[in-house]
CSV table of C-alpha atoms and ligand atoms in Angstrom, one decimal:
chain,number,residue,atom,x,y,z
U,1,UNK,CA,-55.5,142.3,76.5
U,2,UNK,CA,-55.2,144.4,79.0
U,3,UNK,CA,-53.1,143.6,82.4
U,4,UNK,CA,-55.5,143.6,85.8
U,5,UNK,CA,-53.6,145.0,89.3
U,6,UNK,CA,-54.5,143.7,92.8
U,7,UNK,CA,-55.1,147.3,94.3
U,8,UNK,CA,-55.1,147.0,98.1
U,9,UNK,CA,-55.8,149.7,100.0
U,10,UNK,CA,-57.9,151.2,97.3
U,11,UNK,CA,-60.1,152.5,99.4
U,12,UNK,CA,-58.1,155.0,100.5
U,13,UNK,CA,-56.3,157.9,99.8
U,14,UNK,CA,-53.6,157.5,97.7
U,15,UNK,CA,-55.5,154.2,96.5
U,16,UNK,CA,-58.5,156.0,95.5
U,17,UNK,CA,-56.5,158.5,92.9
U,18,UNK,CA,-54.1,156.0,91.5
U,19,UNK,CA,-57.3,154.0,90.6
U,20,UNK,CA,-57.8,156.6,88.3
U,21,UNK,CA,-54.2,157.3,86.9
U,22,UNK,CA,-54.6,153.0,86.4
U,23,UNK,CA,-58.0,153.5,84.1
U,24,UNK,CA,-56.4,156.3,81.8
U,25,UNK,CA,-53.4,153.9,81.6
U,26,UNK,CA,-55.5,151.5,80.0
U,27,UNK,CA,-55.2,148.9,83.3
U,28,UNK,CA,-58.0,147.0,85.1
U,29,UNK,CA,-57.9,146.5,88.7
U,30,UNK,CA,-59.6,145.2,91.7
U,31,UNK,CA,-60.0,146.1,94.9
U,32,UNK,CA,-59.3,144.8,98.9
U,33,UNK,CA,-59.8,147.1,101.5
U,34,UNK,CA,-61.2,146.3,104.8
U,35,UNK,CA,-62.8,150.1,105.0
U,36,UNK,CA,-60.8,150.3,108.5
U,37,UNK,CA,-60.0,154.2,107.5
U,38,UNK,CA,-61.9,154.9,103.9
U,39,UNK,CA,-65.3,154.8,103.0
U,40,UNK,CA,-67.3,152.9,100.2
U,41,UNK,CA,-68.0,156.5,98.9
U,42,UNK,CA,-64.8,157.0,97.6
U,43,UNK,CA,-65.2,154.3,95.1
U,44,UNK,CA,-68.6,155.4,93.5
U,45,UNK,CA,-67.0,158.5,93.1
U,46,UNK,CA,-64.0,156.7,91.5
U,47,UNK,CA,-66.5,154.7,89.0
U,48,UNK,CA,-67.9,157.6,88.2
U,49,UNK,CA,-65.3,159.7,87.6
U,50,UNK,CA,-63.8,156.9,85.1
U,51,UNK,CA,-67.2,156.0,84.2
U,52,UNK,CA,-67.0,152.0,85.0
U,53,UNK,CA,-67.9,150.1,87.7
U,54,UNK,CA,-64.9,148.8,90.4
U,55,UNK,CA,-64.8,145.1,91.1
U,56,UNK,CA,-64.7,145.9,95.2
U,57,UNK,CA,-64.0,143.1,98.0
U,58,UNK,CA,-64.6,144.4,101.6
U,59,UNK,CA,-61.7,142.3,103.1
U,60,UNK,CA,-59.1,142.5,105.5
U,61,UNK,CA,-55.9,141.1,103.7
U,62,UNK,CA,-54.9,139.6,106.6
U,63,UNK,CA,-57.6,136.9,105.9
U,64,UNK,CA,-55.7,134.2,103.8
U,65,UNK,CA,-58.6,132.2,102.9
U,66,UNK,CA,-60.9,135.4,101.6
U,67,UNK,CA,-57.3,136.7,99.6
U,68,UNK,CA,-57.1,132.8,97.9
U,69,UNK,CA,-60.7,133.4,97.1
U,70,UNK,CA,-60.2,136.2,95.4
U,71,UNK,CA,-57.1,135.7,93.3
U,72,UNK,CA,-58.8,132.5,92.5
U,73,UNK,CA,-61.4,134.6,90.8
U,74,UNK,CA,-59.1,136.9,89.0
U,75,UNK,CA,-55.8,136.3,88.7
U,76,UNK,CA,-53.8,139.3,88.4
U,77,UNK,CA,-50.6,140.6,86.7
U,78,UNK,CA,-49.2,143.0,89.8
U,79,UNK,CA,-50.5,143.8,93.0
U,80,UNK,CA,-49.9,148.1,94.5
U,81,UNK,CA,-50.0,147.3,97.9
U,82,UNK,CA,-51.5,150.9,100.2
U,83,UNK,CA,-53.3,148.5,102.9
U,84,UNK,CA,-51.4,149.6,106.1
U,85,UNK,CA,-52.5,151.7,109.2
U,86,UNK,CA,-50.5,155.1,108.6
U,87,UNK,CA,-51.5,157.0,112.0
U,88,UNK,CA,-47.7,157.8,113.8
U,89,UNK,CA,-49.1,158.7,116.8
U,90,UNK,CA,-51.9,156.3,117.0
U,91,UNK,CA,-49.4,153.6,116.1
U,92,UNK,CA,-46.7,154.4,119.8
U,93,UNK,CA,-50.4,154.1,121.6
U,94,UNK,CA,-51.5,150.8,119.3
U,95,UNK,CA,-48.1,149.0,118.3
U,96,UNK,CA,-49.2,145.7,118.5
U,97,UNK,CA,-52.4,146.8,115.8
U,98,UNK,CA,-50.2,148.6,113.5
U,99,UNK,CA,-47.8,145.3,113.6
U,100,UNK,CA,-49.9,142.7,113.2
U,101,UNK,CA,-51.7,145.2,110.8
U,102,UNK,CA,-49.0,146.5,108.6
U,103,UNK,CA,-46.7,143.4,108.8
U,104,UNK,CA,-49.0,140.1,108.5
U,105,UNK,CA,-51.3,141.8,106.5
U,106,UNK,CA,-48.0,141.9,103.9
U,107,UNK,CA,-46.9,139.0,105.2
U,108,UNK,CA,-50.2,137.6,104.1
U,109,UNK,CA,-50.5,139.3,100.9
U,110,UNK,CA,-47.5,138.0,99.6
U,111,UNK,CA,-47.6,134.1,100.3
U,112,UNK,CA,-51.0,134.5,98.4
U,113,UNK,CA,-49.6,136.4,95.6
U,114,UNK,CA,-46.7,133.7,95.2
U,115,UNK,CA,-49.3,130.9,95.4
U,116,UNK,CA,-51.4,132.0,92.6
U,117,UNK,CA,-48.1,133.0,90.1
U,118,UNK,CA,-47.7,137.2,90.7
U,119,UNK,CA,-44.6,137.8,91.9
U,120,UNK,CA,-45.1,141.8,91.4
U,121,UNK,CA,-45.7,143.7,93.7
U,122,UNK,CA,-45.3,147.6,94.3
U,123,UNK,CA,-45.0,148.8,98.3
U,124,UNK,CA,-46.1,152.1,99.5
U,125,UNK,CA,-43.5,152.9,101.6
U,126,UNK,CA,-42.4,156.1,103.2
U,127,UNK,CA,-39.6,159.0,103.4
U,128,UNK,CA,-39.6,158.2,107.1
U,129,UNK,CA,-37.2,155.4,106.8
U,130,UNK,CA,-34.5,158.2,106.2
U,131,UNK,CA,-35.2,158.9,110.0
U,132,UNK,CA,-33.3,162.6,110.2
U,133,UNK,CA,-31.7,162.2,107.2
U,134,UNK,CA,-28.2,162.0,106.7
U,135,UNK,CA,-27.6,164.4,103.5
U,136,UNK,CA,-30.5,166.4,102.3
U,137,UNK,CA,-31.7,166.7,99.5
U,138,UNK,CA,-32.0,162.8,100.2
U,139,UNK,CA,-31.5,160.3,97.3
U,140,UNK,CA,-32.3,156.7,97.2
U,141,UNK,CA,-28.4,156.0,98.6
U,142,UNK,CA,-29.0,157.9,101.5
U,143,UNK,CA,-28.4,155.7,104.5
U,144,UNK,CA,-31.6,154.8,106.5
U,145,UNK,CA,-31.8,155.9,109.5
U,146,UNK,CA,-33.9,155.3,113.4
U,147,UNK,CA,-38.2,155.7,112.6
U,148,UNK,CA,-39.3,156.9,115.9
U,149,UNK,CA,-42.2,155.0,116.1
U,150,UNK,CA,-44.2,151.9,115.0
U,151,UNK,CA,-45.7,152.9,112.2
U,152,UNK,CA,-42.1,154.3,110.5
U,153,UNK,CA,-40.6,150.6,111.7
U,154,UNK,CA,-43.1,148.7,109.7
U,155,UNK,CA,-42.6,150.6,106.4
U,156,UNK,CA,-38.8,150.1,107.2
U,157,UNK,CA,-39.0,146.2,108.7
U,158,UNK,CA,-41.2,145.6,105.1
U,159,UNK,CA,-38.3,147.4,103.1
U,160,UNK,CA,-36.5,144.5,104.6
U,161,UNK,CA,-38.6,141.5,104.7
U,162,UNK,CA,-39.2,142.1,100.4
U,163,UNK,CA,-35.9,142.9,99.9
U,164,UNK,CA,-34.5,139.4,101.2
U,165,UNK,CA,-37.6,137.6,98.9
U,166,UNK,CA,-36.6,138.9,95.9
U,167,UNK,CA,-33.1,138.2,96.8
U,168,UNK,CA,-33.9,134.8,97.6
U,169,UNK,CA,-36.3,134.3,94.5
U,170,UNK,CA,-35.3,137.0,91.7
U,171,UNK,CA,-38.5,136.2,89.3
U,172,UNK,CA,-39.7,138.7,92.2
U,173,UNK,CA,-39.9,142.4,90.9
U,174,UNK,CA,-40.7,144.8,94.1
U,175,UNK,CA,-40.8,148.3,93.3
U,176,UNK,CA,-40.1,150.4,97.0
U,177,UNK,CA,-41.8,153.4,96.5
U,178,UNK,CA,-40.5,156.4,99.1
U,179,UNK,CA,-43.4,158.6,99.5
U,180,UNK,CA,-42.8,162.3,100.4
U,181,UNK,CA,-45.4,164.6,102.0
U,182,UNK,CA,-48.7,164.0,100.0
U,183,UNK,CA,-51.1,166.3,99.3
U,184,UNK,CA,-53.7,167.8,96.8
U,185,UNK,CA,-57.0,166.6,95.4
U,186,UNK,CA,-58.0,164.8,92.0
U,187,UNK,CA,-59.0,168.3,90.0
U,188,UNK,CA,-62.8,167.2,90.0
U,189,UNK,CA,-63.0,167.8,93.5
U,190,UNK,CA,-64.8,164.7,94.0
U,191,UNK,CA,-62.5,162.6,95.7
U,192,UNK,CA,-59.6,163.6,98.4
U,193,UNK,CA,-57.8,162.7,101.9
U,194,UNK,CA,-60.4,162.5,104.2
U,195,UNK,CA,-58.7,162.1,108.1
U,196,UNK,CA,-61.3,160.4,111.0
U,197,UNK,CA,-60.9,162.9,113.8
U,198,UNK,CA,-58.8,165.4,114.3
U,199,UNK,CA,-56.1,165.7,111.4
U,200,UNK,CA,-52.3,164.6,112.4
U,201,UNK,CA,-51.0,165.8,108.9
U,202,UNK,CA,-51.0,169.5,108.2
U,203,UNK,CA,-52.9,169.9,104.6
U,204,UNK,CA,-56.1,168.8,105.8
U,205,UNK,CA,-55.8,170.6,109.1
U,206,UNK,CA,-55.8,173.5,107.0
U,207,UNK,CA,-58.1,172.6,104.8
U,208,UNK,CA,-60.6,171.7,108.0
U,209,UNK,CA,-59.7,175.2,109.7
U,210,UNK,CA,-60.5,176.8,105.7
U,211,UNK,CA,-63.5,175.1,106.1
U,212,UNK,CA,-64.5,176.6,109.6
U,213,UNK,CA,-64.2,172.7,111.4
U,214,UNK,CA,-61.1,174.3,113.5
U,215,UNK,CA,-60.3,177.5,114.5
U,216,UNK,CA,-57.1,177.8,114.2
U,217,UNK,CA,-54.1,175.6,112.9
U,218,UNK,CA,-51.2,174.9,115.6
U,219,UNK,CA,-47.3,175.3,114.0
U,220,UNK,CA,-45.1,172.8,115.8
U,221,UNK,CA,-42.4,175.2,116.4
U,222,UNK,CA,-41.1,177.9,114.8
U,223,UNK,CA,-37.1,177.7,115.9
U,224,UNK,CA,-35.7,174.8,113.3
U,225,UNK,CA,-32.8,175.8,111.3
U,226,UNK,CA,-34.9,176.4,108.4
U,227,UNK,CA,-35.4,180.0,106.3
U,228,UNK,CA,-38.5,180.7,108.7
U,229,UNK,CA,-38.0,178.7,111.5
U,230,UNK,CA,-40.4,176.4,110.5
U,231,UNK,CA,-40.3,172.5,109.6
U,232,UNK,CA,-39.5,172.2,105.9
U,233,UNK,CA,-41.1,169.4,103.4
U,234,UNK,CA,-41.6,168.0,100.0
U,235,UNK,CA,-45.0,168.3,99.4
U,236,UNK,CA,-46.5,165.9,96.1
U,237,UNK,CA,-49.7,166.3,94.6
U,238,UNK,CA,-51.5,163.1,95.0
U,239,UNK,CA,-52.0,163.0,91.4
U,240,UNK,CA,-48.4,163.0,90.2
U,241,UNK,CA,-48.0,161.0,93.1
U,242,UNK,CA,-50.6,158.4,91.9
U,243,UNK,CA,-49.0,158.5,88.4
U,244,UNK,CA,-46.0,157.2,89.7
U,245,UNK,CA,-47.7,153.6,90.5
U,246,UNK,CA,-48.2,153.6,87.0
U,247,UNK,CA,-44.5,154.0,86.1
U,248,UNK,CA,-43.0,151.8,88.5
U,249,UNK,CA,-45.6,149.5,86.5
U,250,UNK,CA,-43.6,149.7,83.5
U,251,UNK,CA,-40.7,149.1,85.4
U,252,UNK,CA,-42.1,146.1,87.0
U,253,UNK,CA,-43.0,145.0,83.3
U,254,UNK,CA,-39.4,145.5,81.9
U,255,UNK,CA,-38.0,143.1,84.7
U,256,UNK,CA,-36.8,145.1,87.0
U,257,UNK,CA,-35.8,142.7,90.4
U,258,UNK,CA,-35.6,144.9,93.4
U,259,UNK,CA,-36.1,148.7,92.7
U,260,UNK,CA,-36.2,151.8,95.3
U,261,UNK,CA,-37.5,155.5,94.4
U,262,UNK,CA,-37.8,158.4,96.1
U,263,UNK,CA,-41.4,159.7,94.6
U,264,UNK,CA,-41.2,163.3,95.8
U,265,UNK,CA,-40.6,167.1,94.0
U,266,UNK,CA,-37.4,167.5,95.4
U,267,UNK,CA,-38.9,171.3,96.5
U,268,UNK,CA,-38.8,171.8,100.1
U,269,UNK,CA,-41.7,174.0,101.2
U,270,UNK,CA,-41.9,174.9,105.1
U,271,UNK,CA,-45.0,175.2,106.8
U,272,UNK,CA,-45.4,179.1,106.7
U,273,UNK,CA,-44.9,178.2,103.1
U,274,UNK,CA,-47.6,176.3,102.8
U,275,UNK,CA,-50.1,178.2,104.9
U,276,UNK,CA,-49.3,181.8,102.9
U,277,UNK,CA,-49.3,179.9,99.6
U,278,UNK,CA,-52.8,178.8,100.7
U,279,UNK,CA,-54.6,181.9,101.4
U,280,UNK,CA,-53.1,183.8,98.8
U,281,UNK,CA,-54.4,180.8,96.2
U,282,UNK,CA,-57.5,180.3,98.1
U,283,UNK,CA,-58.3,184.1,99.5
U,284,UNK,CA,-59.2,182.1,102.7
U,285,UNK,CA,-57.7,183.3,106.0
U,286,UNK,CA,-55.8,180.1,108.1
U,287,UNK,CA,-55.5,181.6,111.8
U,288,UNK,CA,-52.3,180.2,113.3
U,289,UNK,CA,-50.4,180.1,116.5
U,290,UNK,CA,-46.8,178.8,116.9
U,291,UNK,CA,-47.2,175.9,119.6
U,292,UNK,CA,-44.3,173.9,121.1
U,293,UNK,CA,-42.1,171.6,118.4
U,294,UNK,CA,-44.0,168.0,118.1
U,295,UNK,CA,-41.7,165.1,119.3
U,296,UNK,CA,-40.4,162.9,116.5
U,297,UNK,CA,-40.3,165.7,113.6
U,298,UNK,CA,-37.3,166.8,111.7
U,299,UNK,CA,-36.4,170.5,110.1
U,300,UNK,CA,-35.9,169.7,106.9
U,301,UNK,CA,-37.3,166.6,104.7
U,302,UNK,CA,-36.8,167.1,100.7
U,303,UNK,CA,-36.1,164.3,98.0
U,304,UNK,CA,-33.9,164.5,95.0
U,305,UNK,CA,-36.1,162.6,92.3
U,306,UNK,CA,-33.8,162.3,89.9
U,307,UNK,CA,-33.6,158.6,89.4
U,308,UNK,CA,-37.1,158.4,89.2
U,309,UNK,CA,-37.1,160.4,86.1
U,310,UNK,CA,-34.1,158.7,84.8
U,311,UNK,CA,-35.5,155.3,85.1
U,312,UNK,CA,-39.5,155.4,84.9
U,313,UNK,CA,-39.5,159.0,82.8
U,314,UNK,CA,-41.5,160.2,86.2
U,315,UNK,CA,-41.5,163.4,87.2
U,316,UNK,CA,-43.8,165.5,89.4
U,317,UNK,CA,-45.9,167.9,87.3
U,318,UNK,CA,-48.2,170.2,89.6
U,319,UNK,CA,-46.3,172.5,91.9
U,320,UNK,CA,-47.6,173.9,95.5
U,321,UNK,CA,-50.4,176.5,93.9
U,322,UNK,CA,-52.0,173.8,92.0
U,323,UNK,CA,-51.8,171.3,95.6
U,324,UNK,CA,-52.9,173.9,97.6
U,325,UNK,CA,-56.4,175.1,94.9
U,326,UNK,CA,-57.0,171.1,94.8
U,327,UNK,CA,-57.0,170.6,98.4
U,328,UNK,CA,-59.5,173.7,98.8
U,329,UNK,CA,-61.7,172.7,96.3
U,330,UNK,CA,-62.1,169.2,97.6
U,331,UNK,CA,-62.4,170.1,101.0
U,332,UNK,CA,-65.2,173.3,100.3
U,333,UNK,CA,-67.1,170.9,98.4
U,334,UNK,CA,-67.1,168.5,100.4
U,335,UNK,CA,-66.8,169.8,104.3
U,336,UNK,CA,-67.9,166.7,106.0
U,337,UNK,CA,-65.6,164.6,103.7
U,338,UNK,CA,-67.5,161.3,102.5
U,339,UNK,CA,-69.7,161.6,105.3
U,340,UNK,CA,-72.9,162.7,103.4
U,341,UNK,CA,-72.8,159.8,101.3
U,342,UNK,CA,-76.6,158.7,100.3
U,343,UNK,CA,-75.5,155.3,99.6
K,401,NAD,P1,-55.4,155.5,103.7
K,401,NAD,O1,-55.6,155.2,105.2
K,401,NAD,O2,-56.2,156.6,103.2
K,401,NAD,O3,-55.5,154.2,102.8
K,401,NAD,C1,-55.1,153.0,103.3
K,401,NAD,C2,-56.2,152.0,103.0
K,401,NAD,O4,-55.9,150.7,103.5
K,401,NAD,C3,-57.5,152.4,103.8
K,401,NAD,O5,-58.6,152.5,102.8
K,401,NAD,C4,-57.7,151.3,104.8
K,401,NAD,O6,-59.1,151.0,105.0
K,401,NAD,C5,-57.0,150.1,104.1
K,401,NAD,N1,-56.5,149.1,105.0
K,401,NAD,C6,-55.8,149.2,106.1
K,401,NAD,N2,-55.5,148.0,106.6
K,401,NAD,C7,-56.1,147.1,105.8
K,401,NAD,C8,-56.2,145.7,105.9
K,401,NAD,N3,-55.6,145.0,106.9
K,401,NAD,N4,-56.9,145.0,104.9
K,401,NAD,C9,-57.5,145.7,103.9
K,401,NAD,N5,-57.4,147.1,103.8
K,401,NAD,C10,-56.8,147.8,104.8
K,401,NAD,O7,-53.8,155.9,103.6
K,401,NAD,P2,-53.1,156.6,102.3
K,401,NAD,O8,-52.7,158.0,102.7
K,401,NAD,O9,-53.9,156.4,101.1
K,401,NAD,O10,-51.8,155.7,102.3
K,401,NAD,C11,-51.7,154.5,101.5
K,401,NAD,C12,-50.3,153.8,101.9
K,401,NAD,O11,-49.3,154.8,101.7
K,401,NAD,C13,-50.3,153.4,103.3
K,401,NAD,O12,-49.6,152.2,103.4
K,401,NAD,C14,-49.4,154.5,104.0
K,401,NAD,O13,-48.7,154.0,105.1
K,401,NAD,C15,-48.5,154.8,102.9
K,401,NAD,N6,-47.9,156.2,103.0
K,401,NAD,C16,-48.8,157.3,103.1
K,401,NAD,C17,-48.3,158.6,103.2
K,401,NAD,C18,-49.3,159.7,103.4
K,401,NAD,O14,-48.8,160.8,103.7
K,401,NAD,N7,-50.5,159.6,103.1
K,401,NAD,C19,-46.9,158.8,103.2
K,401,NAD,C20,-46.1,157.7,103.1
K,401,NAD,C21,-46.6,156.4,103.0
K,402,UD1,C1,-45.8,162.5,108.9
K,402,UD1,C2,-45.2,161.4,109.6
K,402,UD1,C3,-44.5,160.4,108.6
K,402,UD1,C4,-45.5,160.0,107.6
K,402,UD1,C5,-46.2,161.2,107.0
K,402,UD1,C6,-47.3,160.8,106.1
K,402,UD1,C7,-44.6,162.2,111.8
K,402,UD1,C8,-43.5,162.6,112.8
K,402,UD1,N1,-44.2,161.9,110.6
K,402,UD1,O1,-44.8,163.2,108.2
K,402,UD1,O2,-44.0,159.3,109.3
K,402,UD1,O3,-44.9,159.1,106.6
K,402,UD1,O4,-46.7,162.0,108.0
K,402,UD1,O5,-48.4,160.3,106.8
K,402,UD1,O6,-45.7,162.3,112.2
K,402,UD1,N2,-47.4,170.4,111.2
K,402,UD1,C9,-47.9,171.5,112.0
K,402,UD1,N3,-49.2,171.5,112.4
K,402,UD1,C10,-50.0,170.4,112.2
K,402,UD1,C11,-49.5,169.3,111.5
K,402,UD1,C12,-48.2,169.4,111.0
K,402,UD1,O7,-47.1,172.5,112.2
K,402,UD1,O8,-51.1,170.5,112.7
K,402,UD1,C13,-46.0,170.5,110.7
K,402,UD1,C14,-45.1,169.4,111.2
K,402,UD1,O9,-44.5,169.8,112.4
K,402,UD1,C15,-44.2,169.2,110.0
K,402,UD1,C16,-45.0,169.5,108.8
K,402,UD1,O10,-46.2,170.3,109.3
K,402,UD1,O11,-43.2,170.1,110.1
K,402,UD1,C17,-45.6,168.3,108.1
K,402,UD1,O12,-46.3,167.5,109.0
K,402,UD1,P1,-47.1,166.2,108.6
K,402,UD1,O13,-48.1,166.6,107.6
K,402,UD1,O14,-47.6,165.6,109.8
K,402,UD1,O15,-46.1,165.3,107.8
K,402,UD1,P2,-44.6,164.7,108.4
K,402,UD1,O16,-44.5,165.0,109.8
K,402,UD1,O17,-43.6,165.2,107.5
């Protein structure tokens, strides 16, 4: 029979392609996502894609009674936890939101897991914990280091708090994923990151000034210590990204306590990097201009990835051509995201 995963934040994102990457795995899932930053769409896009229907709750996770509810109904082997509010800036103007958000929802989350017997859980957590990093490329050991902002202090404070539970109760297995820079577009162009407002990450500001949304994208400085002056990162297809849920899985099903990986290329790219790649791949012009550096970034921001190849057999497949086609033909297709939905 096969094993059903708790996906919250499904929704979403990253959510939306690991739901996917779950279905070819031969999982079944459900979903909780309180829609505060995805739309319904995402998931009819999902069913179809896959070709089943998603068993959906609209539901913040903070809401204990509507979370008993629902494990009541199914009970479930594992739970890949993406629910969070992920805006940095947003999260210095809103702390108290992205704390009661990010934290009780887990908080939340957990105690109802325990209750109904699923001690598994996989955390979406970030390469921001390494704060400027002390040795680059950065491995799991790498020390972490200050997060500048709200949003990087809940993914570190939750690194933390499910730490000490599965010390305290080892039947716990918590797999800490490290996200790098995600980017990139299921190949079916159907579903992809789809930012309210103005973009804070840099892929979908290009995309949106492809696209003809924007007129031009703004470099935050060109004067790190980098090959071109410009901020350096690992950028992951969301795909290979999404994949990567499904071998922590196995991990989780092999017993594996506390686990921490770094899911990332371990390429660094800069940002002229990314922007030439683009129009060359896309033969769409991005208009730029070098602006003042943003407050809070670092130069240079690469994983080694090793040890998740070592222990899950995970390695990142699509390089920056393949992100950079993916997140073109999601975005051309689709210019006003989910928006046009005719639900
Ligand atoms: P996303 O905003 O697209 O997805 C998060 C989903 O969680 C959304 O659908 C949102 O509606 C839902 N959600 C938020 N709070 C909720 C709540 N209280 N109850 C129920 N649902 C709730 O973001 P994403 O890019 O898919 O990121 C997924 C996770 O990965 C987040 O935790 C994020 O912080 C983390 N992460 C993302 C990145 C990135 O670059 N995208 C990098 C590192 C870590
Ligand atoms: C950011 C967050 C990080 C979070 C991650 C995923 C900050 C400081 N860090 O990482 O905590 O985990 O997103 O959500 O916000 N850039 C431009 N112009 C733009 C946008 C970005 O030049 O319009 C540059 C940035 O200066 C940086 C690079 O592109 O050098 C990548 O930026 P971004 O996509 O925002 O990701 P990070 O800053 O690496």
């Amino acid at each position: 029979m096969s094993k059903t995963i708790l996906v919250t934040g499904g929704a979403g994102y990253i959510g939306s392609h690991t739901l996917i990457e779950l279905h070819n795995a031969g999982y079944d899932f459900i979903v909780v996502d309180n829609l505060v930053n995805s739309q319904k769409e995402s998931l009819y896009r999902v069913a179809k894609i896959i070709g089943r229907n998603i068993p959906f709750y609209e539901v913040d996770i903070r809401d204990a009674v509507a979370m008993d509810e629902i494990l009541t109904l199914h009970p479930v082997d594992a739970c890949i936890h993406f629910a969070g509010l992920k805006a940095v800036g947003e999260s210095v103007s809103k702390p108290l939101e992205y704390y009661s958000n990010n934290m009780t929802g887990t908080f939340v989350l957990v105690e109802q897991l325990r209750k109904h017997g699923c001690k598994n859980l996989i955390f979406s957590s970030s390469a921001t914990v390494y704060g400027n990093p002390a040795q680059i490329p950065i491995t799991e050991n790498c020390p972490k280091g200050q997060c500048t902002n709200p949003y990087g202090q809940t993914k570190s404070m939750l690194e933390e708090v499910l730490t000490d539970i599965q010390k305290a109760d080892p039947q716990w297995n918590i797999v800490l994923l490290r996200y790098f820079n995600p980017i990139g577009a299921h190949p079916s162009g159907q579903i992809g990151e789809n930012p309210n407002g103005i973009p804070n990450n840099l892929m979908p500001y290009i995309t949106q000034v492809a696209v003809g949304k924007r007129p031009e994208l703004g470099i935050f400085g060109n004067d790190y210590d980098t090959h071109d002056g410009t901020g350096v990162r690992d950028f992951i297809h969301v795909v290979d990204l999404a994949r990567g849920h499904v071998s922590a899985l196995s991990a989780i099903e092999r017993g594996c306590g506390l686990a921490i990986y770094n899911l990332g290329t371990g390429q660094g790219y800069s940002v002229l990097d990314l922007v030439k790649t683009f129009e060359r791949v896309n033969r769409v012009p991005i208009p730029y201009r070098i602006l003042d550096r943003r407050p809070g970034d670092i130069a240079t921001c690469y994983s080694n990835p090793s040890k998740a190849f070592e222990e899950l057999g995970w390695k990142a497949q699509y390089g920056i051509e393949e992100m950079c086609r993916d997140a073109w033909n999601w975005q051309k297709n689709n210019p006003n995201g989910y928006e046009q939905a005719d639900y």
